[in-house]
Tab-separated table of C-alpha atoms in Angstrom:
chain	number	residue	atom	x	y	z
A	1	MET	CA	17.221	13.135	-19.051
A	2	ARG	CA	19.110	13.954	-15.826
A	3	ARG	CA	15.783	14.460	-13.962
A	4	GLN	CA	14.533	10.994	-15.111
A	5	THR	CA	17.743	9.406	-13.995
A	6	ALA	CA	17.520	11.180	-10.629
A	7	ARG	CA	13.929	9.846	-10.219
A	8	VAL	CA	14.951	6.318	-10.981
A	9	ALA	CA	18.001	6.604	-8.699
A	10	SER	CA	15.848	7.972	-5.818
A	11	PHE	CA	13.306	5.178	-6.412
A	12	ALA	CA	16.169	2.655	-6.266
A	13	GLN	CA	17.238	4.105	-2.911
A	14	VAL	CA	13.736	3.851	-1.554
A	15	ALA	CA	13.413	0.276	-2.955
A	16	SER	CA	16.719	-0.729	-1.235
A	17	ILE	CA	15.531	0.735	2.094
A	18	ALA	CA	12.283	-1.169	1.715
A	19	ALA	CA	14.158	-4.385	0.949
A	20	VAL	CA	16.223	-3.950	4.117
A	21	LEU	CA	13.108	-3.332	6.211
A	22	VAL	CA	11.409	-6.409	4.744
A	23	ALA	CA	14.579	-8.448	5.521
A	24	ILE	CA	14.558	-7.154	9.143
A	25	SER	CA	10.866	-8.031	9.561
A	26	LEU	CA	11.449	-11.500	8.125
A	27	ILE	CA	14.197	-12.107	10.684
A	28	ASP	CA	11.900	-10.718	13.362
A	29	GLN	CA	9.085	-13.003	12.246
A	30	ALA	CA	11.385	-16.028	12.252
A	31	THR	CA	12.202	-15.354	15.891
A	32	ALA	CA	8.688	-14.395	16.935
A	33	ARG	CA	7.183	-15.492	20.268
A	34	ALA	CA	4.716	-18.311	20.336
A	35	ASP	CA	1.799	-15.993	21.086
A	36	ASP	CA	2.202	-14.277	17.650
A	37	SER	CA	0.913	-17.438	15.971
A	38	ALA	CA	-2.383	-17.044	17.754
A	39	ARG	CA	-3.413	-14.010	15.727
A	40	ASP	CA	-6.862	-13.928	14.333
A	41	PRO	CA	-7.522	-13.382	10.621
A	42	HIS	CA	-8.585	-9.837	9.899
A	43	GLY	CA	-8.843	-7.396	6.992
A	44	ALA	CA	-10.467	-4.308	5.561
A	45	LEU	CA	-12.176	-3.078	2.473
A	46	THR	CA	-12.195	0.709	2.015
A	47	VAL	CA	-13.164	3.149	-0.812
A	48	GLY	CA	-12.546	6.857	-1.079
A	49	TRP	CA	-10.426	9.573	-2.688
A	50	LEU	CA	-6.838	9.983	-3.801
A	51	LEU	CA	-4.859	13.200	-4.059
A	52	ALA	CA	-2.002	12.717	-6.510
A	53	VAL	CA	1.001	14.842	-5.380
A	54	THR	CA	2.710	14.017	-8.651
A	55	GLY	CA	1.444	12.312	-11.817
A	56	PRO	CA	-1.557	12.812	-14.069
A	57	LEU	CA	-4.514	11.839	-11.882
A	58	GLY	CA	-4.955	14.895	-9.642
A	59	VAL	CA	-8.032	14.008	-7.521
A	60	ALA	CA	-9.202	10.484	-8.260
A	61	GLY	CA	-10.953	7.474	-6.766
A	62	ALA	CA	-9.247	4.902	-4.581
A	63	ALA	CA	-10.159	1.438	-3.248
A	64	GLU	CA	-8.012	-0.755	-0.899
A	65	ALA	CA	-8.431	-4.221	0.368
A	66	GLU	CA	-6.000	-5.806	2.821
A	67	PHE	CA	-6.265	-9.278	4.373
A	68	PHE	CA	-4.060	-10.739	7.163
A	69	PRO	CA	-4.795	-14.508	7.623
A	70	GLY	CA	-3.105	-14.696	11.046
A	71	GLY	CA	-1.966	-18.094	12.264
A	72	ARG	CA	1.508	-19.018	11.088
A	73	LEU	CA	1.776	-15.961	8.818
A	74	GLY	CA	1.425	-13.718	11.870
A	75	ARG	CA	1.599	-10.107	10.739
A	76	TYR	CA	1.949	-10.773	7.005
A	77	GLY	CA	-0.862	-10.490	4.549
A	78	ALA	CA	-1.857	-9.383	1.098
A	79	GLY	CA	-3.496	-6.337	-0.457
A	80	ILE	CA	-5.085	-5.107	-3.610
A	81	TYR	CA	-5.034	-1.436	-4.385
A	82	TYR	CA	-6.869	0.621	-7.008
A	83	ARG	CA	-6.288	4.147	-7.974
A	84	GLY	CA	-8.139	5.709	-10.892
A	85	ASP	CA	-9.847	8.726	-12.301
A	86	ILE	CA	-13.629	9.055	-11.793
A	87	SER	CA	-14.485	8.354	-15.497
A	88	GLY	CA	-12.564	5.061	-15.459
A	89	ASP	CA	-10.429	6.038	-18.395
A	90	GLU	CA	-7.104	5.768	-16.666
A	91	GLY	CA	-5.759	4.387	-13.396
A	92	MET	CA	-3.633	1.786	-11.684
A	93	ILE	CA	-4.344	-1.693	-10.219
A	94	THR	CA	-1.652	-3.268	-7.968
A	95	ALA	CA	-1.451	-6.234	-5.639
A	96	GLY	CA	1.244	-7.220	-3.180
A	97	LEU	CA	2.372	-8.040	0.288
A	98	ALA	CA	1.375	-6.214	3.438
A	99	PHE	CA	3.062	-6.174	6.837
A	100	GLU	CA	1.135	-5.132	9.989
A	101	ALA	CA	3.756	-2.861	11.487
A	102	GLY	CA	1.703	-2.082	14.576
A	103	ALA	CA	-1.867	-2.433	15.863
A	104	SER	CA	-4.169	-1.905	18.658
A	105	ARG	CA	-6.941	-3.744	16.988
A	106	PRO	CA	-9.747	-3.257	16.279
A	107	LYS	CA	-9.295	0.546	16.707
A	108	LEU	CA	-5.922	1.207	15.098
A	109	VAL	CA	-3.845	-0.696	12.470
A	110	MET	CA	-0.696	0.566	10.766
A	111	SER	CA	0.621	-1.447	7.790
A	112	LEU	CA	3.391	-1.250	5.267
A	113	HIS	CA	2.814	-2.562	1.741
A	114	ILE	CA	4.751	-3.281	-1.426
A	115	ALA	CA	2.908	-3.958	-4.653
A	116	ALA	CA	3.295	-4.508	-8.367
A	117	GLY	CA	0.699	-4.173	-11.102
A	118	ALA	CA	-0.166	-2.032	-14.102
A	119	THR	CA	-1.633	1.190	-15.112
A	120	TYR	CA	-4.409	1.303	-17.750
A	121	GLY	CA	-5.128	3.892	-20.414
A	122	PRO	CA	-2.235	3.481	-21.543
A	123	VAL	CA	-0.920	0.160	-20.066
A	124	HIS	CA	2.393	0.264	-18.269
A	125	PRO	CA	3.924	-1.849	-15.452
A	126	ALA	CA	3.953	-0.223	-12.009
A	127	LEU	CA	5.932	-0.984	-8.772
A	128	GLY	CA	5.656	0.717	-5.428
A	129	GLY	CA	4.570	0.731	-1.888
A	130	GLY	CA	3.658	2.829	1.115
A	131	VAL	CA	2.217	3.106	4.586
A	132	ARG	CA	-1.441	2.813	5.617
A	133	ALA	CA	-3.086	3.812	8.867
A	134	GLN	CA	-6.540	2.617	9.728
A	135	LEU	CA	-8.723	3.966	12.557
A	136	GLY	CA	-11.815	2.241	13.811
A	137	VAL	CA	-14.721	4.719	14.170
A	138	TRP	CA	-17.670	2.599	15.329
A	139	GLY	CA	-18.232	-1.081	15.149
A	140	PRO	CA	-16.854	-2.361	11.786
A	141	LEU	CA	-16.644	1.147	10.335
A	142	VAL	CA	-13.171	2.467	9.709
A	143	VAL	CA	-11.382	5.466	8.174
A	144	ALA	CA	-8.020	4.871	6.555
A	145	GLY	CA	-5.282	7.116	5.139
A	146	SER	CA	-2.242	6.111	3.157
A	147	ALA	CA	0.763	7.574	1.555
A	148	THR	CA	2.043	5.606	-1.509
A	149	SER	CA	4.819	5.993	-4.047
A	150	TYR	CA	4.733	4.134	-7.360
A	151	LEU	CA	7.195	3.971	-10.248
A	152	VAL	CA	5.372	3.756	-13.509
A	153	ILE	CA	7.773	2.123	-16.034
A	154	ASP	CA	7.450	3.612	-19.549
A	155	GLY	CA	10.924	3.357	-21.035
A	156	VAL	CA	12.597	6.766	-21.128
A	157	ASP	CA	9.386	8.434	-19.843
A	158	SER	CA	9.243	6.498	-16.508
A	159	ARG	CA	7.784	8.507	-13.726
A	160	LEU	CA	7.448	8.466	-9.979
A	161	ALA	CA	3.979	9.004	-8.706
A	162	LEU	CA	3.290	10.067	-5.115
A	163	ALA	CA	-0.221	9.931	-3.729
A	164	ILE	CA	-2.192	10.400	-0.500
A	165	THR	CA	-5.525	8.564	-0.053
A	166	LEU	CA	-8.411	8.975	2.421
A	167	THR	CA	-10.870	6.130	2.456
A	168	ALA	CA	-13.657	4.710	4.546
A	169	GLY	CA	-15.078	1.224	4.780
A	170	LEU	CA	-15.506	-1.962	6.779
A	171	SER	CA	-13.015	-3.927	8.805
A	172	ARG	CA	-12.961	-7.130	10.865
């Protein structure tokens, strides 16, 4: 019981730090220069593998899609993230907000994301976030790596899942 309480407490600390970072980025966006509004829309769709550091999945499949509309939204965008075992019997689908923390597009993009969704097989709500780095290889081909942390809410048996993904795909 103490271990579960410690996990929830550490997730609460991470969530509060993420909230502060989001607040700082919102203030930064509100005071952004005029040239930030001239950003072009861009995004990426990648698929690959996940290595679960904690949790039941072990090695599994992963797919990520992020889109940044540019214009008035500047560095803010949205993302959909899938993590699941190869058989499709269990996994997690989440969606949320993404913030382009830094970029030297089209070759390098670093983004932070927060997401909410659900696991399936069995179904439980999930909250989390992480950091994603995307490197352009050739033309529209990219390789991306991410480190994510998700809290899967299952009453007393809630658990914190940490995962690392390596994906490849297309970007614009």
